[in-house]
PDB file of C-alpha atoms in Angstrom:
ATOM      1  CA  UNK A   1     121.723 129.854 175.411  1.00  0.00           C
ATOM      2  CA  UNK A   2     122.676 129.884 171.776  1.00  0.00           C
ATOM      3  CA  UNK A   3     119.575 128.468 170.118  1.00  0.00           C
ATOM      4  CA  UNK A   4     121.353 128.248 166.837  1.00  0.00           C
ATOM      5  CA  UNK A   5     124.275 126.359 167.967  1.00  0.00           C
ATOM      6  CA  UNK A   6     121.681 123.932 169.408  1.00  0.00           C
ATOM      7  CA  UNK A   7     119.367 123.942 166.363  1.00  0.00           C
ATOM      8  CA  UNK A   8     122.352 123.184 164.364  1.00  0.00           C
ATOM      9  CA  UNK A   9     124.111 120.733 166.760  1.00  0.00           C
ATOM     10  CA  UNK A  10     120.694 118.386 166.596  1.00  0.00           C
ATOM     11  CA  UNK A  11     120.456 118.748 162.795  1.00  0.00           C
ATOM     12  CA  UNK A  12     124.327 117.231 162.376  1.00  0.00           C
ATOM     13  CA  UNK A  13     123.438 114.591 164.616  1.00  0.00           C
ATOM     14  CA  UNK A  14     119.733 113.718 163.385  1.00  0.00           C
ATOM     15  CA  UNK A  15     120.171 114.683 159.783  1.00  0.00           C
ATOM     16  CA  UNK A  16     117.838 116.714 157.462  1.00  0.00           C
ATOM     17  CA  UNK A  17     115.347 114.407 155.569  1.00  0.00           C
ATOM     18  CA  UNK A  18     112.665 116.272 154.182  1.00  0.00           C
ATOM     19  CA  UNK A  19     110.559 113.226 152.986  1.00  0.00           C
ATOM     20  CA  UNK A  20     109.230 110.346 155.114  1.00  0.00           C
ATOM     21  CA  UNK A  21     111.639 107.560 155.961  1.00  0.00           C
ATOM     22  CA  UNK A  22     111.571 104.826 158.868  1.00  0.00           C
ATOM     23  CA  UNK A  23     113.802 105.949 161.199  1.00  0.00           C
ATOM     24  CA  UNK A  24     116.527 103.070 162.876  1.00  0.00           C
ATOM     25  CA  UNK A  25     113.342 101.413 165.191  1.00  0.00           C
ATOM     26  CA  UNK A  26     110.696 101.489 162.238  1.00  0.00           C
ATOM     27  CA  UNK A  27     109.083 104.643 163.005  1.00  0.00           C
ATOM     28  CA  UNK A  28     107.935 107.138 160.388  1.00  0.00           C
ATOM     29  CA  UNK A  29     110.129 110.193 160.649  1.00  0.00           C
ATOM     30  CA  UNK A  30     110.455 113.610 158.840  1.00  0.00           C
ATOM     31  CA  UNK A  31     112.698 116.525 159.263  1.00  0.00           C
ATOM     32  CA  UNK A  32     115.239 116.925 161.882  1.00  0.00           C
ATOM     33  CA  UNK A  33     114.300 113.725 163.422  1.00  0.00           C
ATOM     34  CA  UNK A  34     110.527 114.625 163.962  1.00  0.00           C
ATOM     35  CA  UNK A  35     108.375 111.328 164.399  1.00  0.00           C
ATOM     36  CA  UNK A  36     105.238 110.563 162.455  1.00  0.00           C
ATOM     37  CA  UNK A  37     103.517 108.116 164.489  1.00  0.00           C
ATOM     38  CA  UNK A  38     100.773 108.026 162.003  1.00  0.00           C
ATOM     39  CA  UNK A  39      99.314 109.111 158.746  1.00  0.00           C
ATOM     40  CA  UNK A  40      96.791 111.357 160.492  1.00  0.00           C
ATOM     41  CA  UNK A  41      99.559 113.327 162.159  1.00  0.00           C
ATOM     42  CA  UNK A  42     101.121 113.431 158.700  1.00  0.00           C
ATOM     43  CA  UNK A  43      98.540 114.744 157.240  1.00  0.00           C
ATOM     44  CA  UNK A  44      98.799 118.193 159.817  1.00  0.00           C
ATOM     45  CA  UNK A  45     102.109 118.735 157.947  1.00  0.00           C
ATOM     46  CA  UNK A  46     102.460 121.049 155.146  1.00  0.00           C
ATOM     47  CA  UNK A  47     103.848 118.520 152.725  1.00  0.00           C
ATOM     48  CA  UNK A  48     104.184 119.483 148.999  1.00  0.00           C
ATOM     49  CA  UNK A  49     104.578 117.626 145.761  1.00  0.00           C
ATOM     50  CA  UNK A  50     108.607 117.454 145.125  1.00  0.00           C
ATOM     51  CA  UNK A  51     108.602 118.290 141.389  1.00  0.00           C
ATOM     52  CA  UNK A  52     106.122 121.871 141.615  1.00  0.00           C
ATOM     53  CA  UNK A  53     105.786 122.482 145.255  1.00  0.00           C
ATOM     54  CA  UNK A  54     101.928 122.185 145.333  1.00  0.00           C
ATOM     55  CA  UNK A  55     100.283 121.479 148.541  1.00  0.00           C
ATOM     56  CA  UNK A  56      99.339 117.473 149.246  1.00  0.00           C
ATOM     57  CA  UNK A  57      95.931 116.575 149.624  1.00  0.00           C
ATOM     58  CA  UNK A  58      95.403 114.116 152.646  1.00  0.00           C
ATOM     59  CA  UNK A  59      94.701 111.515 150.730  1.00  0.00           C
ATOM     60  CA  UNK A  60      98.153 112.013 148.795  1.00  0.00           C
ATOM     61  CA  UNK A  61      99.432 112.284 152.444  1.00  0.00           C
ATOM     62  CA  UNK A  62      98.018 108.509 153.507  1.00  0.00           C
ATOM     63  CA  UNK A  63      98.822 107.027 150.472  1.00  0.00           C
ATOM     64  CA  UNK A  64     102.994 108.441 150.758  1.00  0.00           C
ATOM     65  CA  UNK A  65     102.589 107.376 154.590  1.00  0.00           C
ATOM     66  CA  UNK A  66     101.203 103.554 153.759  1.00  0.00           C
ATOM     67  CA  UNK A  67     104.126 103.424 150.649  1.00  0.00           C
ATOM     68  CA  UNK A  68     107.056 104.314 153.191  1.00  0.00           C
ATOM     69  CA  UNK A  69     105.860 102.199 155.794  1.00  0.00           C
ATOM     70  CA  UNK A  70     105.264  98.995 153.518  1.00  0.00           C
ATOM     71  CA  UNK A  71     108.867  99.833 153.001  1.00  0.00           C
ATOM     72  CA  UNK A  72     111.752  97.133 154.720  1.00  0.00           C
ATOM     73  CA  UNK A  73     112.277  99.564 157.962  1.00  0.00           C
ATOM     74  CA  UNK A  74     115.588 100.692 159.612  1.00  0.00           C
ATOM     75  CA  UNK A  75     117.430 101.531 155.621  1.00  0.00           C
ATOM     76  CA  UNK A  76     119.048 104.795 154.835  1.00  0.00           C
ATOM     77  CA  UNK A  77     117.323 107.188 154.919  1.00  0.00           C
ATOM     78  CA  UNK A  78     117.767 107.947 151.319  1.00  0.00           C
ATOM     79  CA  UNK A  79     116.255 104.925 150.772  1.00  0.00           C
ATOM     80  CA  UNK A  80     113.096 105.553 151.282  1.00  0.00           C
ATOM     81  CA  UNK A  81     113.410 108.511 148.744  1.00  0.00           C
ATOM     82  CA  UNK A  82     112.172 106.439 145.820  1.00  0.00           C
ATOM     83  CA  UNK A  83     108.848 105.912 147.689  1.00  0.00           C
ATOM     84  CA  UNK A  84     107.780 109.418 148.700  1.00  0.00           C
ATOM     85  CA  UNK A  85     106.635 112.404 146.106  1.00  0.00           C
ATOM     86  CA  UNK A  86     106.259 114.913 148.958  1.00  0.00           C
ATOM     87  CA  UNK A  87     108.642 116.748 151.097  1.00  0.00           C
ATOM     88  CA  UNK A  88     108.640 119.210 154.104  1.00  0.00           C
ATOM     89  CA  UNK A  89     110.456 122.099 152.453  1.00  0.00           C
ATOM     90  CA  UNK A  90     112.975 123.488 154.787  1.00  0.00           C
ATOM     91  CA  UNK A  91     110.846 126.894 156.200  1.00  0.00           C
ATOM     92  CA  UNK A  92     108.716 124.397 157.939  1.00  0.00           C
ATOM     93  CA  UNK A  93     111.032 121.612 159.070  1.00  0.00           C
ATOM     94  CA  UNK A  94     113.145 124.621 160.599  1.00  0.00           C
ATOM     95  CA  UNK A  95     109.392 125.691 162.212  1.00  0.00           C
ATOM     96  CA  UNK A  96     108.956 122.039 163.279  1.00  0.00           C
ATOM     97  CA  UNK A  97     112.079 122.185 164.682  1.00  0.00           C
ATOM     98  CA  UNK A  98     111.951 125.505 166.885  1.00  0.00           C
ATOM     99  CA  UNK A  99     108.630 124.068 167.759  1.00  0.00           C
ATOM    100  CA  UNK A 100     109.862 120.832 169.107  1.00  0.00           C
ATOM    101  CA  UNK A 101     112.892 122.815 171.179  1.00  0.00           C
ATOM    102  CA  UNK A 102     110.647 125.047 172.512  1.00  0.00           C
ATOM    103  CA  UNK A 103     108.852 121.981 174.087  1.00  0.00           C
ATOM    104  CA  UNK A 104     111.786 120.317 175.060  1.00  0.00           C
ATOM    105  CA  UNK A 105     112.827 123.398 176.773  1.00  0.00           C
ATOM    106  CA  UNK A 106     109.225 123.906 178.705  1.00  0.00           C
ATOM    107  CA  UNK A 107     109.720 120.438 179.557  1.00  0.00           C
ATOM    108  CA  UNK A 108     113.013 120.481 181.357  1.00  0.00           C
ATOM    109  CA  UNK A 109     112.216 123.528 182.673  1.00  0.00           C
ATOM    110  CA  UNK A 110     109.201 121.825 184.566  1.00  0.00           C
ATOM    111  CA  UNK A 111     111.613 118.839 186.018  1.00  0.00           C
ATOM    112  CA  UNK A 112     114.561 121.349 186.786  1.00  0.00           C
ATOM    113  CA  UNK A 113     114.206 124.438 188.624  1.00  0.00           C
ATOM    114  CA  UNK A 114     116.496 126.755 187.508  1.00  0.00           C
ATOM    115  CA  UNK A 115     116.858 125.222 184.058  1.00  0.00           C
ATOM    116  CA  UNK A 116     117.071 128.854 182.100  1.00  0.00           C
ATOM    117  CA  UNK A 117     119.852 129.850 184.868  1.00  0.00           C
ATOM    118  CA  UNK A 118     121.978 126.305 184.129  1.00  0.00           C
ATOM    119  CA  UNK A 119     125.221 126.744 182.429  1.00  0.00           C
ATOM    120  CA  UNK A 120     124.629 127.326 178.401  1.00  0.00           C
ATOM    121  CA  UNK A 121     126.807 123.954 177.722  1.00  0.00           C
ATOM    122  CA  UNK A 122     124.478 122.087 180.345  1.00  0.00           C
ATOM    123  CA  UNK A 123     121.325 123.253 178.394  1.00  0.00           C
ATOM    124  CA  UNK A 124     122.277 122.112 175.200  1.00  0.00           C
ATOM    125  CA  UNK A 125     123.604 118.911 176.438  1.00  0.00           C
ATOM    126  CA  UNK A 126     120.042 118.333 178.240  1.00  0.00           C
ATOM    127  CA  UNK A 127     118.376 119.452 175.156  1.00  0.00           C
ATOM    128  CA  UNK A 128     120.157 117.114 172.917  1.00  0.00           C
ATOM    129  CA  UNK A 129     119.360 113.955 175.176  1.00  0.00           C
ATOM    130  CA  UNK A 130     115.612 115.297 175.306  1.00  0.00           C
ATOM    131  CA  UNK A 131     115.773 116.007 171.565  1.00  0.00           C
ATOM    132  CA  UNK A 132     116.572 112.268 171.238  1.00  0.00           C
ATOM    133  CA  UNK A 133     114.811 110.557 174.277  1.00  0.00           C
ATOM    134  CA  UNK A 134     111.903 112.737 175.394  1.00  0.00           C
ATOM    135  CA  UNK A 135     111.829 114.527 178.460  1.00  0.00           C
ATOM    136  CA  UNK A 136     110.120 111.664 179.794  1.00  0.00           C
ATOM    137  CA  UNK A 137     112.480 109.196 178.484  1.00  0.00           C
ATOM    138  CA  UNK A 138     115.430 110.959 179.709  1.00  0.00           C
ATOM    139  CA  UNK A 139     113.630 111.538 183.025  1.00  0.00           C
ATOM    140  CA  UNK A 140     112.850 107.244 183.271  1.00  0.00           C
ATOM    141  CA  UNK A 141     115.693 106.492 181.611  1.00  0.00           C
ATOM    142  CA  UNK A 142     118.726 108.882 183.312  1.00  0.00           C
ATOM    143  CA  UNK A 143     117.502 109.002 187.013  1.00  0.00           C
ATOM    144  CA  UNK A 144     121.103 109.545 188.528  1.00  0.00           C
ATOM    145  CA  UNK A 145     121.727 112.424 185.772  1.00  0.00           C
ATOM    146  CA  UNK A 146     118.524 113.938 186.722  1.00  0.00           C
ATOM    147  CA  UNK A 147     119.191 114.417 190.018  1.00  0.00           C
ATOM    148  CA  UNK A 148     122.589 115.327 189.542  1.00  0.00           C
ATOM    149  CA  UNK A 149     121.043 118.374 187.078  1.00  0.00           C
ATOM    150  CA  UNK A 150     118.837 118.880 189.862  1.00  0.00           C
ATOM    151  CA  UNK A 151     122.067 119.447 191.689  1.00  0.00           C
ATOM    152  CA  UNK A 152     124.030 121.445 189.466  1.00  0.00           C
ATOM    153  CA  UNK A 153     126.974 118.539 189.615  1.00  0.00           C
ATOM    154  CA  UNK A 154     127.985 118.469 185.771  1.00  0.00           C
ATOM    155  CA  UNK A 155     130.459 116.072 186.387  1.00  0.00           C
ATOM    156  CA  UNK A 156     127.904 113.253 187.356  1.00  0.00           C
ATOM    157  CA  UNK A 157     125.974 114.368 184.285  1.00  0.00           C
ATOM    158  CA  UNK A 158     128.905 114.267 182.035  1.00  0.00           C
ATOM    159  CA  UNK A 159     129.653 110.067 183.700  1.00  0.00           C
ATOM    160  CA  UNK A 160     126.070 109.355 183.263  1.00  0.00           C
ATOM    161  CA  UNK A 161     125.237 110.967 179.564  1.00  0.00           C
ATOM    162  CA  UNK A 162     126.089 107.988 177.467  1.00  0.00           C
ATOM    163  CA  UNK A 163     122.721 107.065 175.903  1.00  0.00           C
ATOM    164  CA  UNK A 164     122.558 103.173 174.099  1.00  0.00           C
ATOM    165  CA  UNK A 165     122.108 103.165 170.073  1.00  0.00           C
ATOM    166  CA  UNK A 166     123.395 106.744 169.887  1.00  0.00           C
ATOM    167  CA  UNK A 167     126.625 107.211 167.548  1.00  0.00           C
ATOM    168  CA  UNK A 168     130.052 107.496 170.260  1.00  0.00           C
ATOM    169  CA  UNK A 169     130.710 110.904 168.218  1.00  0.00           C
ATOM    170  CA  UNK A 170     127.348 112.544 169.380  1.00  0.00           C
ATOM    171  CA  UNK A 171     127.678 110.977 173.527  1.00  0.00           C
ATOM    172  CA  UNK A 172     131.492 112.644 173.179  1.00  0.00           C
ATOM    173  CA  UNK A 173     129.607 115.717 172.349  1.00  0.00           C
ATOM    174  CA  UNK A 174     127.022 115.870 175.064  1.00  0.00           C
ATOM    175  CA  UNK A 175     129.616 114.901 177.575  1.00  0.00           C
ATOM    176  CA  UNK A 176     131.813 117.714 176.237  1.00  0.00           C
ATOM    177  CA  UNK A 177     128.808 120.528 177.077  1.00  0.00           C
ATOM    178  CA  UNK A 178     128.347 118.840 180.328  1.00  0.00           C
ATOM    179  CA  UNK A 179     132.759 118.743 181.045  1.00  0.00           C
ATOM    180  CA  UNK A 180     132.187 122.678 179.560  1.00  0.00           C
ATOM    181  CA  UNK A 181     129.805 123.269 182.163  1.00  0.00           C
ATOM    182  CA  UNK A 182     132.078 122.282 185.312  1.00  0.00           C
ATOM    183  CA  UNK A 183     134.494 124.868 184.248  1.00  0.00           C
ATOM    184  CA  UNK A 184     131.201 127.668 183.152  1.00  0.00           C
TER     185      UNK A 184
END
């Protein structure tokens, strides 16, 4: 599988934010779409100070969580800019991010046999959806996929890959991999 076609796939369709913002539900979210469920996970990133690049003390890291999260939730993400100081600077949001596919992949792999033998195009479509659901939320969420991937029947999984809330330009994309995958 190319792993920077993925990486680079998920960062067009999450976005690179290297400060906190509330993400489209509320949720505090850094990165390549990396949730922050709270200011004690926050505070196990290596955030710096914007304007020298100096590392954040935790309490710097709980106050920047409380200011974004006081914030109206679901704006632009830029719009949260005005209420941060620190940022993820991009070596570790690209660590965060091989991190989190490396999980995602471990993951699959542990639903579907065979997952590292699967067409490359059915990997990265899999990947995306458990980039943006969870491998458990795809899993709940996408039975009849599942068990078609189980299968090996990328047709199914390219009718049953439209996810709710997700832009129609990134579903057209994961059902391309999966259409690329019936002819792999």
């Amino acid at each position: 599988m190319n792993r920077e076609q993925l990486k680079q796939d998920i960062r067009t369709h999450e976005g690179v934010i290297n400060h906190l913002y509330q993400d489209t539900r509320g949720n505090a979210t850094i990165g390549v779409g990396q949730l922050v469920p709270d200011a004690a996970y926050a505070r196990t990133l290596p955030l710096v100070h914007r304007d020298n690049r100096q590392p954040a003390s935790g309490e710097e890291i709980d106050a920047e969580y409380a200011r974004v999260m006081a914030e109206p939730p679901a704006m632009v993400a830029s719009r949260y800019r005005s209420a941060t100081e620190l940022i993820l600077p991009d070596d570790e949001i690209d660590k965060v991010l091989d991190q989190r596919v490396d999980e995602f992949m471990a993951g699959l792999s542990r639903h579907l046999p065979g997952f590292e033998q699967f067409p490359e195009g059915a990997q990265q479509a899999l990947l995306d959806m458990a980039f943006n659901l969870g491998v458990g939320g795809l899993t709940r969420k996408f039975p009849k996929l599942m068990r078609a991937a189980k299968q090996q029947d990328w047709q199914t999984c390219a009718a049953e890959c439209s996810r709710r809330g997700i832009g129609d330009q990134r579903n057209a994309a994961t059902r391309a991999l999966f259409d690329g995958a019936c002819r792999a």
